[in-house]
Amino acid sequence: PFLINVMKHQNFISGDYNTSFIDETPELFVFPKRKDRGTKLLNYIGDVTVNGFPGVGLKDKPISRSVRIPQELPAEAKPGTKQILTELGPDGLADWIKRQPELLLTDTTMRDAHQSLLATRMRTQDIINIAEPTSKLMPELFSVEAWGGATFDVAYRFLSEDPWVRLMRLREKMPNVLIQMLLRGANAVGYKNYADNVIEKFVHEAAYAGVDVFRIFDSLNNLESIQLAIDATLPTGKVAEAAVCYTGDLYDGSRPKYHLPYYVDLAKKLEASGAHILAIKDMAGLLKPESAYALVSALKDAVDLPIHLHTHDASGNGIFTYARATDAGVDIVDVAASSMSGMTSQPSGGSLIYALDHHARQPKIDAKHYEVISDYWQDVRHNYEPFESDMRASNPSVYEHEMPGGQYSNLQQQAKAVGLGDRWSEVKSMYARVNMLFGDIVKVTPSSKVVGDMALFMVQHNLSEQDVIDRGHQLDFPDSVVEMMRGELGTPPGGFPTDVQQAILKGEKPLDVRPGKLIEPYDFEAAQLKLFEKLDRPVTDFELLSNALYPKVFEDYVTHSTTYGDVSVLDTLTFFYGLNVGETIQVEIETGKTLIIKLVQISAANEDGIRLVSYEMNGVPREIEIKDVN
Ligand code: 3PY
Ligand code: ZN
């Protein structure tokens, strides 16, 4: 009874929510008004100015640069793949893809590129500002990957913003291009298996909020986990894109587990599971050009589905890989705007278009338009400098360590945090050794995190593989490692090596069924009531799901919003650095309602560490007390 049921709103039922839903039905998004948004923002700005932002610290605020937002846009967005899906349905869309002579492109800038380059820190306003230009200047895109993966929890955890709102606003701004998300099978957008009914409801809500294409993978290539998410997708009428994760090397005779027959078999099973598109998910960038040619050719022969290839450019060979995949008939490839491409990110879309000049399958997208979009991202990227990794160039060592693009800088940070910063190359080679110790597994979120945790643990304690087997019963392994060995992320092809598993589990028996089978269905009704009481206001289905997936993260987000209000309205530099003394900003807190905020001075801390932060807000002096925790 307390639910504001956005889903039951007429606009949702009729499917019209996607163009101007938020503008026309603001009442659905307005919660009982908490007063004084201004004061809350002054508190946030004061706090970040005095205490710094996590991961940014108290660095000088960079000079704000102008950002080139493309101005000359067509009046209307040309109909694109979104309209094809609406008209033909997912099977019709799949047939349409196969009929296209040109190579189709997915732009990943709004999801994987910043996840891989900038620790997923891209804020909603920086994404939304380029959404309409992207949809109008590149209407020929197959899709825009803009949601899922790590963006869901990072939005709440670090950016204090609501990922569902990001998705709905994107949907409004991009009415013609498919919006794609990355879904980790039974792990949804988390790091562990959830109850089946959580996965089902998550997919249902994500489809309603704007996701058209669900790219579904499992971190151990576990078919049952992928199947669960495909089954949840099919009734929504959206596209189920099932992924085989690529690892190892097709031609490495010493690792026969991941050769052509393995992928062909998996692809056939995914086709039988009801997938509309087959993805090859090369999350680390290990797929070499000739392997790409062989793999795409073999999969084209084996299944009737269109093939969508995803890679990362760590080695610098990404474009070459895509060119060979194109010759083999791949239908769609993933690229990023050039200023957000390369290294741990995707290959550059603009460069690929030029690389295929005079090729029969050159994509239809205008490379000049893509550069205009890239100019925007180049300008915006400057504001995220603290989250850049120290990688400066392509590096073929990825073929040895096999770490996914998004993990590299993360694990490096983790290594520094436990005092292993100067033993980073040891950690990297240990990562490869742990992979073999675990039986040569697929490494992608969350299994990649487990391999990383174990590599850190072994380097920290100077352990060899033999030590793990011989002395496992005395060692206190990281929880993530014990859980994976117990089978809580599923089982890899061939299982984990028994001696290692036994040593880590200390004799405990691993699961012999899909982990989700043992998880009780989530009680949404009980959770809704509890949340209603806690928040003292109606609860949306979106919030209910966020709470189911990440209870603590969601709770912290709610506390943050209660204290500071909606901080997503602040410009990015102010959000990360606060204000300089004497600086004035304008903040539009809602359409037509602007606050002019000037930081006048900050006092020295008193004996309790409290500083008085003096502002003018719309010309009126205001003082806020901030505890200096440094
Ligand atoms: C994710 O799961 O977030 C990934 O990007 C995996 O590649
Ligand atoms: Zn990726």
XYZ file of C-alpha atoms and ligand atoms in Angstrom:
638
model
C 0.000 0.000 0.000
C 2.892 2.350 0.611
C 4.494 1.782 -2.707
C 4.581 4.528 -5.278
C 4.173 2.085 -8.039
C 5.850 3.710 -10.960
C 5.386 0.497 -12.894
C 1.635 0.696 -12.663
C 1.533 4.211 -13.991
C -0.336 4.451 -17.256
C 2.708 5.722 -19.094
C 4.682 2.672 -18.120
C 1.912 0.298 -19.003
C 1.534 1.873 -22.402
C 5.286 1.866 -22.927
C 5.417 5.631 -23.346
C 7.686 6.177 -20.401
C 10.754 6.458 -22.525
C 10.484 9.920 -23.971
C 9.421 12.418 -21.410
C 8.258 10.386 -18.495
C 10.115 12.300 -15.816
C 9.145 15.689 -17.186
C 5.484 14.884 -17.600
C 4.950 12.914 -14.440
C 7.160 14.622 -11.902
C 4.750 13.653 -9.129
C 6.035 10.100 -9.328
C 9.543 11.202 -8.528
C 8.780 13.732 -5.846
C 8.978 12.449 -2.320
C 7.661 14.373 0.664
C 9.665 17.569 0.470
C 12.607 17.708 2.804
C 13.158 21.345 3.463
C 16.160 23.431 2.870
C 18.064 21.855 0.089
C 20.346 24.886 0.131
C 21.597 24.307 3.666
C 22.222 20.659 2.927
C 24.317 21.536 -0.105
C 26.267 24.094 1.938
C 27.019 21.296 4.382
C 28.221 19.020 1.591
C 30.386 21.692 0.005
C 31.787 22.645 3.409
C 32.594 19.059 4.241
C 34.306 18.237 0.953
C 36.205 21.558 1.016
C 37.489 20.983 4.547
C 37.934 17.218 4.554
C 38.411 16.278 0.919
C 36.681 13.637 -1.223
C 37.677 9.957 -0.838
C 40.404 9.196 -3.358
C 40.877 12.874 -4.220
C 42.003 14.251 -0.886
C 42.756 17.914 -0.364
C 44.302 18.650 -3.738
C 44.010 22.141 -5.238
C 40.833 22.455 -7.248
C 41.766 22.448 -10.934
C 40.832 25.479 -13.013
C 37.483 24.799 -14.606
C 37.828 24.291 -18.364
C 35.149 24.879 -20.887
C 33.522 21.702 -22.107
C 32.671 21.396 -25.781
C 29.051 20.269 -25.850
C 28.063 19.813 -29.489
C 25.630 22.586 -30.390
C 24.629 21.964 -33.970
C 22.289 19.035 -33.770
C 19.547 17.848 -36.079
C 16.114 18.848 -34.795
C 14.962 15.232 -34.567
C 16.778 12.070 -33.653
C 16.738 9.796 -36.712
C 14.944 6.501 -36.006
C 17.432 3.800 -35.119
C 17.737 0.368 -33.597
C 15.353 1.255 -30.771
C 12.544 1.653 -33.303
C 13.587 -1.583 -35.015
C 13.293 -3.435 -31.720
C 9.894 -1.886 -31.064
C 8.647 -2.813 -34.535
C 10.207 -6.211 -35.001
C 10.797 -7.540 -31.490
C 14.049 -9.146 -30.371
C 14.020 -11.984 -32.922
C 13.252 -9.550 -35.715
C 16.050 -7.309 -34.523
C 18.437 -10.273 -34.588
C 17.451 -11.005 -38.204
C 17.856 -7.333 -39.087
C 21.388 -7.351 -37.623
C 22.352 -10.338 -39.732
C 21.103 -8.597 -42.880
C 23.318 -5.539 -42.387
C 26.320 -5.611 -44.688
C 28.187 -3.039 -42.577
C 29.852 -3.668 -39.280
C 27.692 -2.296 -36.458
C 29.129 -0.494 -33.438
C 28.266 -0.311 -29.763
C 29.642 2.710 -27.951
C 30.756 1.792 -24.420
C 31.950 5.218 -23.257
C 29.136 5.610 -20.744
C 29.886 2.272 -19.012
C 32.941 0.169 -19.650
C 35.297 2.910 -20.827
C 35.049 4.956 -17.643
C 34.806 1.798 -15.534
C 38.115 0.721 -17.049
C 39.903 4.082 -17.155
C 38.433 6.159 -14.324
C 37.406 3.671 -11.655
C 33.753 3.992 -12.789
C 33.532 7.495 -11.356
C 31.753 9.250 -14.269
C 28.824 11.227 -12.869
C 25.317 11.243 -14.245
C 25.328 14.891 -15.354
C 28.480 14.350 -17.430
C 26.822 11.360 -19.076
C 23.462 13.036 -19.609
C 24.974 16.154 -21.188
C 26.255 14.158 -24.143
C 23.333 11.752 -24.453
C 21.237 13.802 -26.858
C 24.208 14.704 -29.101
C 25.189 11.023 -29.171
C 21.711 9.971 -30.180
C 21.417 12.689 -32.833
C 24.934 12.585 -34.285
C 25.324 8.809 -34.236
C 21.835 7.412 -34.843
C 23.410 4.479 -36.702
C 24.952 3.050 -33.539
C 23.733 -0.422 -32.709
C 23.639 0.467 -29.027
C 25.086 2.533 -26.266
C 26.361 0.534 -23.316
C 25.474 2.776 -20.422
C 24.457 0.756 -17.392
C 25.282 -2.230 -15.230
C 28.638 -3.755 -14.359
C 30.211 -1.673 -11.621
C 28.276 1.506 -12.455
C 25.349 0.448 -10.278
C 27.065 0.225 -6.912
C 29.655 2.903 -7.639
C 26.875 5.407 -8.381
C 25.493 4.907 -4.885
C 28.750 4.208 -3.063
C 31.050 6.922 -4.348
C 28.933 9.381 -6.322
C 25.937 9.457 -3.969
C 23.541 9.321 -6.866
C 20.775 7.020 -7.967
C 21.642 4.703 -10.871
C 17.950 4.215 -11.728
C 17.506 7.932 -12.243
C 20.561 7.933 -14.511
C 19.009 5.198 -16.607
C 15.609 6.864 -16.913
C 17.130 10.200 -17.831
C 19.296 8.541 -20.477
C 16.270 6.800 -21.910
C 14.560 10.175 -22.303
C 17.543 11.693 -24.058
C 18.235 8.770 -26.390
C 14.932 7.696 -27.878
C 16.397 6.102 -31.004
C 19.365 3.991 -29.928
C 19.263 0.806 -27.878
C 20.538 1.106 -24.334
C 22.606 -1.858 -23.310
C 23.628 -3.052 -19.861
C 26.110 -5.565 -18.483
C 24.491 -8.147 -16.231
C 26.605 -10.635 -14.262
C 24.106 -13.527 -14.518
C 23.112 -14.778 -11.064
C 25.384 -12.104 -9.561
C 23.237 -9.332 -11.149
C 25.299 -6.163 -10.681
C 26.909 -7.495 -7.533
C 29.734 -9.736 -6.411
C 27.803 -12.797 -5.226
C 24.883 -14.984 -6.236
C 21.466 -13.597 -5.299
C 18.128 -15.327 -4.851
C 16.496 -16.159 -8.194
C 13.541 -13.846 -7.549
C 15.945 -10.919 -7.050
C 17.454 -11.543 -10.479
C 14.008 -11.807 -12.048
C 12.749 -8.607 -10.498
C 15.961 -6.746 -11.244
C 15.746 -7.568 -14.949
C 12.067 -6.677 -15.024
C 12.624 -3.262 -13.435
C 15.723 -2.522 -15.503
C 13.744 -3.285 -18.658
C 11.007 -0.899 -17.582
C 13.438 1.817 -16.630
C 15.081 1.725 -20.045
C 17.431 -1.195 -20.698
C 16.884 -2.752 -24.142
C 19.808 -5.141 -24.399
C 20.940 -7.312 -21.506
C 24.460 -8.615 -22.024
C 24.516 -11.567 -19.703
C 27.649 -13.368 -18.624
C 28.829 -15.514 -15.777
C 32.202 -15.133 -14.143
C 32.952 -18.834 -14.545
C 31.053 -19.255 -17.850
C 28.443 -21.123 -15.893
C 25.502 -21.915 -18.115
C 22.861 -22.141 -15.381
C 23.660 -18.661 -14.131
C 23.353 -17.211 -17.634
C 20.185 -19.201 -18.251
C 18.556 -17.707 -15.179
C 19.043 -14.178 -16.508
C 17.993 -15.118 -20.057
C 14.792 -16.574 -18.647
C 14.190 -13.340 -16.764
C 14.801 -11.276 -19.918
C 12.612 -13.145 -22.410
C 9.232 -12.131 -20.936
C 10.229 -8.446 -20.984
C 10.389 -8.382 -24.799
C 13.932 -7.021 -24.585
C 17.097 -8.483 -26.050
C 18.967 -11.288 -24.300
C 22.585 -11.139 -25.409
C 24.374 -14.117 -23.891
C 28.130 -13.973 -23.559
C 30.906 -16.502 -23.663
C 33.825 -15.084 -21.727
C 37.076 -15.569 -23.595
C 40.206 -16.528 -21.699
C 43.567 -18.161 -22.305
C 44.699 -18.632 -25.875
C 42.999 -20.675 -28.604
C 46.341 -21.868 -29.894
C 48.189 -22.555 -26.640
C 48.663 -26.317 -26.743
C 49.533 -26.402 -23.059
C 46.061 -25.084 -22.075
C 43.621 -27.162 -24.118
C 40.636 -26.348 -21.912
C 39.753 -23.139 -23.740
C 40.140 -24.141 -27.378
C 37.558 -23.848 -30.164
C 35.429 -26.859 -29.182
C 34.837 -25.359 -25.733
C 33.458 -22.085 -27.117
C 31.487 -23.758 -29.882
C 29.800 -26.059 -27.401
C 28.972 -23.190 -25.041
C 27.644 -21.032 -27.887
C 25.310 -23.806 -29.051
C 23.971 -24.188 -25.548
C 23.389 -20.437 -25.268
C 21.525 -20.446 -28.557
C 19.359 -23.271 -27.273
C 18.760 -21.256 -24.100
C 16.882 -18.627 -26.048
C 19.525 -15.927 -26.473
C 18.938 -13.465 -29.333
C 22.560 -12.407 -29.760
C 25.816 -14.159 -28.912
C 28.540 -12.040 -27.341
C 32.204 -12.888 -27.146
C 33.318 -11.115 -24.017
C 37.069 -10.631 -24.093
C 37.224 -8.721 -20.825
C 40.997 -8.638 -20.564
C 41.897 -8.183 -24.228
C 43.443 -11.611 -24.789
C 41.813 -12.384 -28.135
C 44.599 -12.065 -30.694
C 43.744 -11.213 -34.298
C 44.100 -14.674 -35.826
C 42.288 -16.215 -32.870
C 39.488 -13.710 -33.411
C 39.258 -14.762 -37.049
C 39.156 -18.437 -36.109
C 36.731 -18.003 -33.220
C 34.242 -15.803 -35.056
C 34.353 -18.101 -38.096
C 33.746 -21.172 -35.957
C 30.887 -19.557 -34.031
C 29.275 -18.257 -37.219
C 29.280 -21.844 -38.490
C 28.001 -23.247 -35.229
C 25.104 -20.931 -34.435
C 22.582 -18.826 -36.245
C 22.813 -15.849 -33.882
C 24.370 -12.495 -34.678
C 27.772 -12.146 -32.998
C 28.802 -9.167 -30.902
C 32.480 -8.901 -29.973
C 33.791 -7.062 -26.930
C 37.481 -6.507 -26.232
C 39.846 -4.288 -24.272
C 42.841 -2.640 -25.862
C 45.443 -3.413 -23.163
C 47.918 -4.888 -25.638
C 47.262 -2.241 -28.284
C 46.074 -4.926 -30.708
C 42.355 -4.203 -30.426
C 41.796 -2.657 -33.857
C 43.719 -5.469 -35.522
C 41.578 -7.998 -33.662
C 38.396 -6.213 -34.776
C 39.597 -6.032 -38.372
C 40.158 -9.773 -38.473
C 36.855 -10.422 -36.719
C 35.201 -8.201 -39.332
C 36.686 -10.330 -42.108
C 35.275 -13.385 -40.365
C 31.796 -11.839 -40.359
C 31.365 -10.501 -36.827
C 28.170 -8.423 -36.734
C 28.794 -5.876 -33.975
C 31.883 -4.713 -32.071
C 32.335 -2.576 -28.958
C 34.260 0.671 -29.209
C 34.677 3.849 -27.173
C 34.928 7.508 -28.113
C 38.577 7.994 -29.028
C 39.400 10.236 -26.056
C 38.098 7.525 -23.740
C 39.594 4.570 -25.630
C 42.723 2.499 -25.606
C 44.695 0.670 -22.944
C 42.334 -0.827 -20.359
C 39.341 0.587 -22.273
C 37.849 -0.410 -25.633
C 39.527 0.383 -28.960
C 38.708 3.773 -30.484
C 35.528 3.836 -32.569
C 36.755 6.691 -34.720
C 40.019 4.896 -35.438
C 38.183 1.718 -36.381
C 35.994 3.594 -38.848
C 39.126 5.007 -40.508
C 40.892 1.644 -40.341
C 38.042 0.164 -42.374
C 38.193 2.877 -45.044
C 37.488 1.184 -48.416
C 36.567 -2.025 -46.615
C 33.207 -3.375 -47.777
C 32.002 -3.461 -44.198
C 33.065 0.000 -43.046
C 30.558 1.169 -40.395
C 28.027 3.747 -41.556
C 28.772 6.120 -38.679
C 30.265 9.494 -39.558
C 33.809 9.536 -38.122
C 33.698 13.334 -37.893
C 30.597 13.144 -35.745
C 32.293 10.599 -33.541
C 35.193 13.019 -33.071
C 32.823 15.758 -31.929
C 31.473 13.375 -29.305
C 35.037 12.451 -28.372
C 35.954 16.151 -27.932
C 33.286 16.400 -25.272
C 34.642 13.385 -23.405
C 38.178 14.704 -23.688
C 37.165 17.901 -21.894
C 35.112 16.110 -19.262
C 37.878 13.566 -18.585
C 40.134 16.304 -17.158
C 37.792 16.629 -14.194
C 38.401 12.986 -13.279
C 42.185 13.200 -13.149
C 42.482 11.756 -9.600
C 40.935 8.505 -10.813
C 43.304 7.951 -13.733
C 45.664 4.965 -13.382
C 49.387 5.410 -13.901
C 49.313 3.313 -17.053
C 50.719 5.372 -19.903
C 50.946 2.954 -22.797
C 49.728 -0.318 -24.245
C 51.385 -3.341 -22.740
C 51.441 -6.871 -24.140
C 52.083 -8.278 -20.645
C 48.295 -8.631 -20.409
C 48.750 -11.863 -22.394
C 50.640 -13.184 -19.363
C 48.734 -11.853 -16.370
C 45.267 -11.972 -18.056
C 43.775 -9.369 -15.754
C 40.505 -7.792 -16.965
C 40.658 -4.149 -18.043
C 38.575 -2.915 -15.159
C 40.586 -4.757 -12.540
C 44.111 -3.587 -13.295
C 44.059 -0.190 -11.595
C 41.791 -1.477 -8.831
C 44.110 -4.292 -7.847
C 47.075 -1.950 -8.038
C 45.307 0.316 -5.523
C 44.511 -2.685 -3.328
C 48.184 -3.749 -3.468
C 49.292 -0.278 -2.396
C 46.780 -0.277 0.437
C 48.281 -3.454 1.922
C 51.847 -2.233 1.485
C 52.647 -4.170 -1.686
C 52.896 -1.144 -3.960
C 56.533 -1.804 -4.806
C 55.906 -5.527 -5.348
C 53.306 -4.893 -8.070
C 55.069 -6.944 -10.731
C 55.192 -9.886 -8.300
C 51.461 -9.458 -7.699
C 50.830 -9.517 -11.448
C 52.765 -12.720 -11.979
C 51.185 -14.239 -8.875
C 47.785 -13.438 -10.407
C 48.695 -15.699 -13.338
C 49.997 -18.406 -10.981
C 46.820 -18.306 -8.872
C 44.810 -18.766 -12.042
C 46.631 -22.011 -12.758
C 46.420 -23.040 -9.095
C 42.634 -22.668 -9.316
C 42.569 -24.870 -12.396
C 42.778 -22.182 -15.137
C 39.494 -20.345 -14.750
C 37.660 -17.469 -16.412
C 38.640 -14.274 -14.631
C 36.000 -11.586 -14.675
C 33.915 -9.927 -11.963
C 33.538 -11.478 -9.435
C 35.930 -14.450 -10.051
C 38.693 -11.997 -11.036
C 38.406 -10.314 -7.665
C 38.899 -13.652 -5.928
C 42.041 -14.389 -7.961
C 43.299 -10.891 -7.105
C 42.575 -11.356 -3.389
C 44.433 -14.668 -3.400
C 47.403 -13.206 -5.314
C 47.734 -10.415 -2.754
C 47.424 -12.915 0.083
C 50.134 -15.184 -1.323
C 52.579 -12.358 -2.042
C 51.957 -10.803 1.355
C 52.647 -14.090 3.137
C 55.347 -15.266 0.736
C 53.432 -18.426 -0.113
C 53.995 -20.773 -3.017
C 51.389 -23.050 -4.618
C 52.837 -25.984 -2.683
C 52.520 -24.034 0.583
C 48.821 -23.536 -0.101
C 48.297 -27.278 -0.545
C 50.596 -28.391 2.285
C 49.748 -25.757 4.871
C 46.220 -24.791 3.840
C 44.674 -26.084 7.059
C 46.727 -23.529 9.057
C 46.144 -20.572 6.760
C 43.396 -18.019 7.126
C 42.445 -17.474 3.492
C 40.468 -14.414 2.368
C 36.703 -14.981 2.693
C 36.187 -14.484 -1.033
C 38.573 -17.378 -1.751
C 36.867 -19.748 0.675
C 33.449 -18.829 -0.734
C 34.497 -19.420 -4.331
C 36.064 -22.792 -3.433
C 32.829 -23.700 -1.682
C 31.102 -23.223 -5.023
C 29.201 -20.071 -4.114
C 29.988 -18.488 -7.479
C 29.232 -21.749 -9.281
C 31.670 -24.262 -10.672
C 34.178 -23.675 -13.490
C 34.446 -26.080 -16.412
C 36.150 -29.175 -15.046
C 35.740 -28.038 -11.416
C 38.395 -26.688 -9.079
C 41.444 -28.902 -8.450
C 40.442 -31.154 -5.549
C 43.676 -30.826 -3.574
C 43.541 -27.016 -3.630
C 39.833 -26.954 -2.859
C 40.258 -29.349 0.071
C 43.205 -27.397 1.466
C 41.285 -24.118 1.330
C 38.010 -25.566 2.625
C 39.806 -27.508 5.357
C 37.685 -30.567 4.684
C 34.330 -28.779 4.375
C 32.201 -30.156 1.526
C 31.640 -27.873 -1.465
C 28.138 -27.277 -2.888
C 27.024 -29.717 -5.534
C 24.153 -27.646 -6.924
C 23.762 -24.160 -8.397
C 24.178 -21.787 -5.425
C 20.902 -19.994 -6.166
C 19.016 -23.236 -5.523
C 20.007 -22.977 -1.883
C 19.137 -19.314 -1.411
C 15.664 -18.660 0.002
C 13.495 -16.379 -2.167
C 13.898 -12.780 -1.077
C 10.887 -11.472 0.835
C 10.202 -8.205 -0.956
C 7.040 -7.487 1.010
C 8.723 -7.717 4.380
C 11.641 -5.657 3.115
C 9.277 -3.029 1.771
C 7.555 -2.617 5.090
C 10.861 -2.416 6.948
C 12.196 0.148 4.511
C 9.016 2.182 4.686
C 9.369 2.374 8.442
C 13.034 3.285 8.229
C 12.656 5.932 5.538
C 9.333 7.193 6.778
C 8.085 7.633 3.247
C 6.880 5.538 0.331
C 9.373 3.140 -1.234
C 9.781 2.655 -4.961
C 10.371 -0.742 -6.532
C 13.747 0.555 -7.640
C 14.733 1.351 -4.082
C 13.457 -2.001 -2.953
C 15.777 -3.714 -5.401
C 18.788 -1.597 -4.549
C 18.187 -2.483 -0.935
C 17.973 -6.177 -1.837
C 21.229 -6.093 -3.796
C 23.296 -3.788 -1.595
C 21.638 -3.218 1.792
C 24.562 -1.398 3.427
C 25.510 0.659 0.378
C 21.898 1.676 -0.091
C 21.508 2.569 3.564
C 24.618 4.758 3.436
C 23.294 6.446 0.316
C 19.999 7.203 2.031
C 21.857 8.665 5.021
C 23.980 10.755 2.665
C 20.924 12.089 0.816
C 19.169 12.865 4.072
C 22.173 14.818 5.302
C 23.286 16.515 2.109
C 20.323 16.353 -0.242
C 20.737 15.642 -3.939
C 24.433 16.293 -4.615
C 24.147 15.222 -8.242
C 23.141 18.808 -9.071
C 26.641 20.111 -8.236
C 29.150 20.582 -11.033
C 31.784 17.827 -11.080
C 34.753 19.863 -9.856
C 32.775 21.238 -6.914
C 31.511 17.756 -6.142
C 35.057 16.384 -5.926
C 36.945 19.415 -4.550
C 34.438 21.776 -2.916
C 34.976 25.525 -3.372
C 37.951 27.850 -3.199
C 37.593 30.821 -0.877
C 36.104 33.646 -2.943
C 34.661 31.294 -5.565
C 31.017 31.541 -6.663
C 28.966 28.819 -8.339
C 25.449 28.561 -9.616
C 23.555 25.400 -8.802
C 20.311 24.580 -10.506
C 18.496 22.529 -7.881
C 15.450 22.097 -10.074
C 14.350 23.451 -13.415
C 14.202 27.215 -13.117
C 15.426 27.257 -9.502
C 19.049 28.308 -9.111
C 21.161 28.882 -6.013
C 24.118 31.238 -6.187
C 26.666 30.054 -3.656
C 29.839 31.915 -2.715
C 32.424 30.617 -0.254
C 33.519 33.657 1.757
C 35.916 32.227 4.320
C 36.851 29.260 6.450
C 37.909 29.818 10.046
C 40.716 28.010 11.844
C 39.581 24.903 13.723
C 38.615 25.361 17.362
C 39.744 22.936 20.088
C 37.012 20.496 19.027
C 38.211 20.613 15.455
C 35.199 22.617 14.272
C 35.619 25.170 11.497
C 33.113 27.848 10.634
C 32.506 27.956 6.919
C 31.011 31.268 5.785
C 29.029 31.558 2.580
C 26.725 33.862 0.782
C 23.756 32.057 -0.662
C 21.709 34.159 -3.049
C 23.352 37.172 -1.401
C 22.445 36.174 2.155
C 25.297 35.390 4.604
C 25.236 31.818 5.959
C 27.533 30.024 8.364
C 27.955 26.285 8.656
C 29.982 24.333 11.203
C 32.153 21.600 9.779
C 34.217 19.134 11.767
C 37.749 18.953 10.411
C 38.614 15.261 10.573
C 42.129 15.585 9.191
C 31.926 -6.034 -14.887
O 31.380 -7.084 -14.541
O 31.738 -4.959 -14.308
C 32.820 -6.053 -16.024
O 33.131 -5.040 -16.602
C 33.311 -7.354 -16.416
O 34.110 -7.274 -17.530
Zn 34.745 -4.978 -20.697
